[in-house]
Short mmCIF file of C-alpha atoms in Angstrom, two decimals:
data_model
loop_
_atom_site.label_atom_id
_atom_site.label_comp_id
_atom_site.label_asym_id
_atom_site.label_seq_id
_atom_site.Cartn_x
_atom_site.Cartn_y
_atom_site.Cartn_z
CA MET A 1 -58.49 86.38 43.99
CA ARG A 2 -58.60 90.31 44.96
CA ALA A 3 -60.31 93.16 42.32
CA TRP A 4 -61.49 96.31 41.91
CA VAL A 5 -64.64 96.81 40.68
CA VAL A 6 -67.21 100.60 40.40
CA ALA A 7 -69.09 99.98 43.44
CA GLU A 8 -71.04 103.56 42.86
CA PRO A 9 -69.95 105.06 39.69
CA GLY A 10 -69.22 109.15 40.97
CA PRO A 11 -66.10 111.57 41.19
CA MET A 12 -62.41 110.32 42.22
CA ALA A 13 -62.77 111.51 45.34
CA THR A 14 -66.79 109.47 46.02
CA ARG A 15 -64.08 106.56 46.29
CA PRO A 16 -66.52 104.72 43.31
CA LEU A 17 -63.79 102.01 43.37
CA GLU A 18 -64.12 98.87 45.64
CA LEU A 19 -61.29 96.50 46.60
CA VAL A 20 -63.03 92.76 47.04
CA GLU A 21 -62.73 89.32 47.33
CA ARG A 22 -64.00 87.58 44.56
CA ASP A 23 -63.59 83.59 43.10
CA VAL A 24 -61.43 83.06 39.64
CA PRO A 25 -63.53 82.80 36.74
CA GLU A 26 -64.07 80.04 35.51
CA PRO A 27 -63.22 80.23 30.98
CA GLY A 28 -66.14 78.89 29.22
CA PRO A 29 -65.59 77.63 25.31
CA GLY A 30 -63.34 79.28 23.88
CA GLU A 31 -62.91 81.33 27.04
CA VAL A 32 -59.20 80.87 28.35
CA LEU A 33 -58.16 81.71 31.79
CA VAL A 34 -54.86 84.90 32.03
CA ARG A 35 -52.82 86.43 35.51
CA VAL A 36 -52.27 89.36 35.55
CA GLU A 37 -49.26 91.37 35.13
CA ALA A 38 -49.83 94.26 35.17
CA CYS A 39 -52.20 96.71 33.13
CA GLY A 40 -52.66 100.08 31.87
CA VAL A 41 -55.36 102.30 33.23
CA CYS A 42 -56.64 104.22 30.38
CA ARG A 43 -59.66 107.45 31.07
CA THR A 44 -62.11 105.33 29.71
CA ASP A 45 -61.64 103.24 33.39
CA LEU A 46 -61.95 106.78 34.69
CA HIS A 47 -65.33 107.15 32.54
CA LEU A 48 -66.67 104.40 33.73
CA ALA A 49 -66.00 105.27 37.55
CA GLU A 50 -66.87 108.38 37.14
CA GLY A 51 -70.15 108.15 35.78
CA ASP A 52 -69.34 109.54 32.13
CA LEU A 53 -69.97 106.22 30.05
CA GLN A 54 -72.69 104.26 31.60
CA PRO A 55 -72.02 100.56 32.88
CA ARG A 56 -74.02 98.31 31.51
CA ARG A 57 -73.25 95.70 34.23
CA PRO A 58 -72.85 96.43 38.20
CA ARG A 59 -70.32 95.66 39.70
CA THR A 60 -67.58 95.65 36.72
CA THR A 61 -64.00 95.69 37.25
CA PRO A 62 -62.15 97.98 34.93
CA GLY A 63 -59.11 97.72 33.03
CA HIS A 64 -58.62 96.73 29.78
CA GLN A 65 -54.80 96.98 28.70
CA VAL A 66 -54.01 93.76 30.25
CA VAL A 67 -51.22 91.45 30.17
CA GLY A 68 -50.37 88.48 31.67
CA ARG A 69 -50.47 84.89 30.77
CA VAL A 70 -52.57 81.46 30.13
CA GLU A 71 -53.41 79.25 32.74
CA GLY A 72 -51.43 76.14 31.74
CA THR A 73 -49.90 76.73 28.84
CA GLY A 74 -47.82 79.54 30.05
CA GLU A 75 -48.06 81.49 26.55
CA ARG A 76 -48.37 85.05 27.45
CA VAL A 77 -51.40 87.04 25.82
CA GLY A 78 -52.69 91.04 25.98
CA VAL A 79 -56.36 91.40 26.23
CA ALA A 80 -57.42 95.00 25.02
CA TRP A 81 -60.78 96.86 24.70
CA LEU A 82 -62.74 95.03 21.90
CA ARG A 83 -63.86 91.41 23.75
CA SER A 84 -66.29 90.17 21.29
CA THR A 85 -68.56 90.84 17.73
CA CYS A 86 -70.44 88.87 16.50
CA GLY A 87 -68.80 87.98 13.00
CA THR A 88 -72.03 87.52 10.97
CA CYS A 89 -73.24 91.62 10.55
CA ARG A 90 -72.56 93.57 7.48
CA TYR A 91 -70.09 95.61 9.19
CA CYS A 92 -68.31 92.63 10.22
CA LEU A 93 -68.49 91.25 7.27
CA ARG A 94 -67.16 95.01 5.69
CA GLY A 95 -64.12 94.56 7.76
CA THR A 96 -65.36 96.55 10.28
CA GLU A 97 -66.44 95.52 13.57
CA ASN A 98 -65.38 97.72 15.81
CA LEU A 99 -69.39 98.99 14.93
CA CYS A 100 -71.28 95.63 15.55
CA PRO A 101 -73.66 96.38 17.18
CA ARG A 102 -73.31 93.30 19.23
CA SER A 103 -70.14 93.59 20.18
CA ALA A 104 -68.90 93.54 23.61
CA TYR A 105 -65.82 95.46 25.54
CA THR A 106 -63.58 94.39 28.30
CA GLY A 107 -63.44 95.96 31.33
CA TRP A 108 -67.36 97.08 29.59
CA ASP A 109 -69.51 94.20 28.96
CA ALA A 110 -66.92 92.14 31.20
CA ASP A 111 -64.37 92.27 34.07
CA GLY A 112 -61.14 93.72 33.46
CA GLY A 113 -57.80 93.41 35.02
CA TYR A 114 -58.32 95.30 37.59
CA ALA A 115 -57.81 92.05 39.37
CA GLY A 116 -55.91 89.00 39.89
CA TYR A 117 -57.58 86.83 36.75
CA LEU A 118 -60.10 87.53 33.47
CA VAL A 119 -61.06 85.79 31.12
CA ALA A 120 -61.35 86.46 27.28
CA PRO A 121 -61.84 85.29 24.37
CA ARG A 122 -58.98 83.84 22.44
CA ASP A 123 -59.71 84.76 19.19
CA TYR A 124 -59.46 88.21 20.50
CA VAL A 125 -55.76 87.91 22.43
CA TYR A 126 -52.81 89.08 21.78
CA PRO A 127 -49.63 87.40 21.30
CA LEU A 128 -46.79 89.39 23.13
CA PRO A 129 -42.78 89.20 23.29
CA GLU A 130 -41.18 87.02 26.55
CA ASP A 131 -38.37 90.04 26.18
CA VAL A 132 -40.75 93.20 26.64
CA PRO A 133 -41.50 94.44 30.71
CA ALA A 134 -45.03 93.30 30.88
CA GLU A 135 -45.09 97.63 32.19
CA ARG A 136 -44.11 98.97 28.88
CA LEU A 137 -46.42 96.41 27.23
CA ALA A 138 -49.29 97.73 28.34
CA PRO A 139 -49.63 100.55 27.47
CA LEU A 140 -49.70 99.60 23.76
CA LEU A 141 -52.95 97.53 24.12
CA CYS A 142 -55.15 100.71 24.87
CA ALA A 143 -53.39 104.51 24.11
CA GLY A 144 -51.12 102.11 21.63
CA ILE A 145 -54.20 101.00 19.69
CA ILE A 146 -56.95 103.45 19.94
CA GLY A 147 -54.10 105.96 18.86
CA TYR A 148 -52.98 104.24 15.37
CA ARG A 149 -56.51 103.92 14.66
CA ALA A 150 -57.35 107.90 14.58
CA LEU A 151 -53.72 108.46 12.68
CA LEU A 152 -55.46 106.49 9.92
CA ARG A 153 -59.05 107.80 11.07
CA CYS A 154 -57.61 111.89 10.76
CA GLU A 155 -55.96 110.75 6.55
CA LEU A 156 -52.41 112.34 7.51
CA PRO A 157 -50.75 112.93 4.30
CA PRO A 158 -46.99 111.96 4.04
CA GLY A 159 -44.97 114.30 5.37
CA GLY A 160 -48.22 116.57 6.99
CA ARG A 161 -48.20 118.76 9.98
CA LEU A 162 -49.84 116.44 13.03
CA GLY A 163 -51.67 118.26 15.61
CA ILE A 164 -52.86 116.15 18.28
CA TYR A 165 -54.72 117.79 21.51
CA GLY A 166 -54.46 116.81 24.89
CA PHE A 167 -50.24 114.47 25.32
CA GLY A 168 -51.75 111.63 27.76
CA ALA A 169 -51.03 107.48 27.73
CA SER A 170 -52.83 107.29 23.63
CA ALA A 171 -51.04 110.92 22.45
CA HIS A 172 -47.46 110.06 23.12
CA LEU A 173 -47.73 107.00 21.44
CA THR A 174 -48.91 108.39 18.77
CA ALA A 175 -46.32 111.62 18.01
CA GLN A 176 -43.94 108.97 18.01
CA ALA A 177 -45.64 106.65 15.00
CA ALA A 178 -46.44 109.55 13.33
CA ILE A 179 -42.58 111.77 13.43
CA ALA A 180 -40.85 108.28 12.58
CA GLN A 181 -43.34 108.38 9.47
CA GLY A 182 -41.64 112.00 8.88
CA ALA A 183 -44.86 114.16 9.90
CA VAL A 184 -44.08 117.57 11.71
CA VAL A 185 -46.73 117.19 15.14
CA HIS A 186 -47.30 120.29 16.66
CA ALA A 187 -48.72 119.20 20.65
CA VAL A 188 -51.59 121.23 21.96
CA THR A 189 -52.06 120.89 26.16
CA ARG A 190 -51.69 122.93 29.51
CA SER A 191 -49.79 120.90 31.54
CA ALA A 192 -45.79 121.83 31.76
CA ALA A 193 -44.92 118.08 32.57
CA SER A 194 -46.49 117.16 28.75
CA ARG A 195 -45.01 119.88 27.14
CA ALA A 196 -41.64 118.54 28.05
CA LEU A 197 -42.25 115.25 27.21
CA ALA A 198 -43.80 116.10 24.17
CA LEU A 199 -40.75 117.87 23.07
CA GLU A 200 -38.62 115.32 24.26
CA LEU A 201 -40.43 112.99 21.63
CA GLY A 202 -39.52 115.03 18.73
CA ALA A 203 -42.53 117.97 18.82
CA ALA A 204 -41.82 120.29 16.68
CA SER A 205 -43.76 122.83 19.37
CA ALA A 206 -46.15 122.58 22.15
CA GLY A 207 -48.31 124.78 23.98
CA ASP A 208 -52.02 126.91 24.13
CA VAL A 209 -52.08 126.77 19.88
CA PRO A 210 -49.93 124.89 16.76
CA PRO A 211 -47.82 127.50 16.04
CA GLU A 212 -48.92 126.97 11.22
CA PRO A 213 -52.44 125.58 10.00
CA LEU A 214 -52.22 121.65 10.08
CA ASP A 215 -52.66 118.87 7.32
CA ALA A 216 -54.70 116.60 10.03
CA ALA A 217 -55.27 116.80 13.36
CA ILE A 218 -55.52 114.40 16.69
CA LEU A 219 -58.05 115.48 19.24
CA PHE A 220 -57.12 113.31 22.44
CA ALA A 221 -59.19 114.99 25.73
CA PRO A 222 -62.36 114.76 26.63
CA VAL A 223 -63.01 117.94 25.61
CA GLY A 224 -65.76 119.52 23.32
CA THR A 225 -64.54 123.04 23.75
CA LEU A 226 -62.26 122.72 21.80
CA VAL A 227 -63.58 121.17 18.84
CA PRO A 228 -64.11 124.36 17.01
CA PRO A 229 -60.43 125.06 17.29
CA ALA A 230 -59.46 122.55 16.49
CA LEU A 231 -61.23 122.59 13.55
CA GLU A 232 -59.90 126.38 12.27
CA ALA A 233 -56.60 125.33 12.74
CA LEU A 234 -57.38 122.99 9.65
CA ASP A 235 -55.62 123.58 6.66
CA ARG A 236 -58.38 122.95 3.76
CA GLY A 237 -59.38 119.72 3.56
CA GLY A 238 -57.41 118.55 6.57
CA THR A 239 -59.28 115.97 9.01
CA LEU A 240 -60.51 116.22 12.69
CA ALA A 241 -60.46 113.02 14.23
CA VAL A 242 -62.21 112.71 18.24
CA ALA A 243 -60.68 109.51 19.23
CA GLY A 244 -62.12 108.78 22.62
CA ILE A 245 -65.36 107.23 24.06
CA HIS A 246 -66.80 110.85 25.47
CA LEU A 247 -66.68 113.60 24.86
CA THR A 248 -68.09 116.86 26.23
CA ASP A 249 -70.55 118.86 24.52
CA VAL A 250 -70.05 120.62 21.00
CA PRO A 251 -70.07 123.73 20.91
CA VAL A 252 -72.40 125.71 17.84
CA LEU A 253 -69.68 125.09 14.07
CA ASN A 254 -69.33 128.22 12.43
CA TYR A 255 -69.45 126.21 8.98
CA GLU A 256 -67.38 128.82 7.52
CA ARG A 257 -65.27 128.57 10.37
CA HIS A 258 -65.56 125.73 11.18
CA LEU A 259 -66.40 123.63 8.21
CA PHE A 260 -65.59 125.37 4.84
CA GLN A 261 -63.21 124.34 2.64
CA GLU A 262 -63.28 120.68 3.15
CA ARG A 263 -62.42 120.64 6.99
CA THR A 264 -63.81 117.40 7.92
CA LEU A 265 -64.60 116.58 11.65
CA ARG A 266 -64.77 112.20 12.22
CA SER A 267 -65.30 110.66 14.86
CA VAL A 268 -63.20 107.55 16.51
CA THR A 269 -65.35 104.20 17.65
CA ALA A 270 -63.27 101.27 19.33
CA ASN A 271 -60.55 99.25 16.77
CA THR A 272 -60.40 95.74 14.25
CA ARG A 273 -58.54 93.13 15.37
CA ALA A 274 -56.51 94.23 12.32
CA ASP A 275 -56.00 97.56 13.98
CA GLY A 276 -54.31 95.71 16.58
CA ARG A 277 -51.99 93.11 15.14
CA ALA A 278 -50.53 96.18 12.80
CA TYR A 279 -50.04 98.38 15.34
CA LEU A 280 -47.94 95.94 17.70
CA GLU A 281 -46.61 94.33 14.34
CA LEU A 282 -45.36 98.20 13.77
CA ALA A 283 -44.37 99.19 17.42
CA LEU A 284 -42.24 95.20 18.26
CA ALA A 285 -40.43 96.11 15.07
CA HIS A 286 -39.83 100.25 16.48
CA PRO A 287 -40.23 100.43 19.62
CA PRO A 288 -41.82 103.22 20.72
CA ARG A 289 -40.51 104.53 23.86
CA VAL A 290 -42.66 104.48 26.39
CA THR A 291 -43.08 106.76 29.31
CA THR A 292 -44.99 105.12 32.34
CA THR A 293 -45.95 105.99 35.88
CA LEU A 294 -46.64 103.16 37.51
CA TYR A 295 -48.30 102.21 40.21
CA PRO A 296 -49.25 98.96 42.74
CA TRP A 297 -51.76 97.55 42.05
CA GLU A 298 -53.57 97.24 45.07
CA GLU A 299 -54.01 101.11 44.31
CA ALA A 300 -55.90 101.52 41.14
CA ASP A 301 -58.37 103.84 43.65
CA ARG A 302 -54.82 106.82 43.38
CA ALA A 303 -54.20 106.08 40.32
CA LEU A 304 -57.14 106.69 38.63
CA THR A 305 -57.16 109.84 41.00
CA ASP A 306 -54.25 111.22 39.28
CA LEU A 307 -55.59 110.14 35.77
CA ALA A 308 -58.36 112.65 37.14
CA ASN A 309 -56.39 115.96 38.61
CA ASP A 310 -54.03 115.58 35.22
CA GLN A 311 -51.16 114.52 37.13
CA VAL A 312 -49.82 111.22 35.42
CA ASN A 313 -47.19 111.23 32.37
CA GLY A 314 -47.68 109.57 30.02
CA ALA A 315 -49.49 106.08 30.93
CA ALA A 316 -50.18 104.61 33.91
CA VAL A 317 -49.89 100.96 34.67
CA LEU A 318 -51.08 98.90 37.96
CA VAL A 319 -48.02 96.64 38.12
CA MET A 320 -48.72 92.89 40.10
CA SER A 321 -46.29 92.67 43.20
#
């Protein structure tokens, strides 16, 4: 099979991805072999390619928003970021398996979906419907799921005012989930296309700053300098959840301006399978508008380059020819 690998992490201009020929992997005990139909392109893949996220193994195949079929049965499944956990540590036993010290991740600890096939533990794949195009399902498997967890973590009250900083793949799905629950959403983004999309999806505003104090906020942009103004924009008792796996350095915070009045800063670390099941059930029952930019699978390097240059509207998806 053909597979993309991270040959030498670095800026996309240095062409860190390499297209190679590999043997189709063999599933081990408890694993399934999945033939890839489509794979979403995530900013985490970009962090891995560019070296912001340190590789855990050489020449890894990225990709963790995989829609495919189990070889031998034809069952349609999704393969997401969380690949495995130990199941026995204190975190797993208390329902926070995303914090498991021995957790492993698709496209980081094991080869992911920028390939013709991948293997995944049976207990960590999600059943998917037959009647939804693969390119619409793929973004749900990370952009949707992690946005759902971020929405839980920011503790948005019913009918509350939510600020979303950065408006890419995850943000555009999270905004719809929040609006469906009665929230007033304010998008903060520099991109004219993203501002237009936010307003189309029902955001109350889209600009440089929120026009009113916020009850909660989610930072999707991996930009640490946005943390202080996002905290300052919170009303009393508000919470800012940082949704990315990577964030540039956060400037010094001023206690009175940024944290006093019980404002809270929280991180989001991966997701649990329960998060994934809950979000997919919600998204399939009430399908969001999934805005995608499609790329032939052979152009994964171009897709990541466009993502690095903020030239993707919505979610980028690689589609197998």
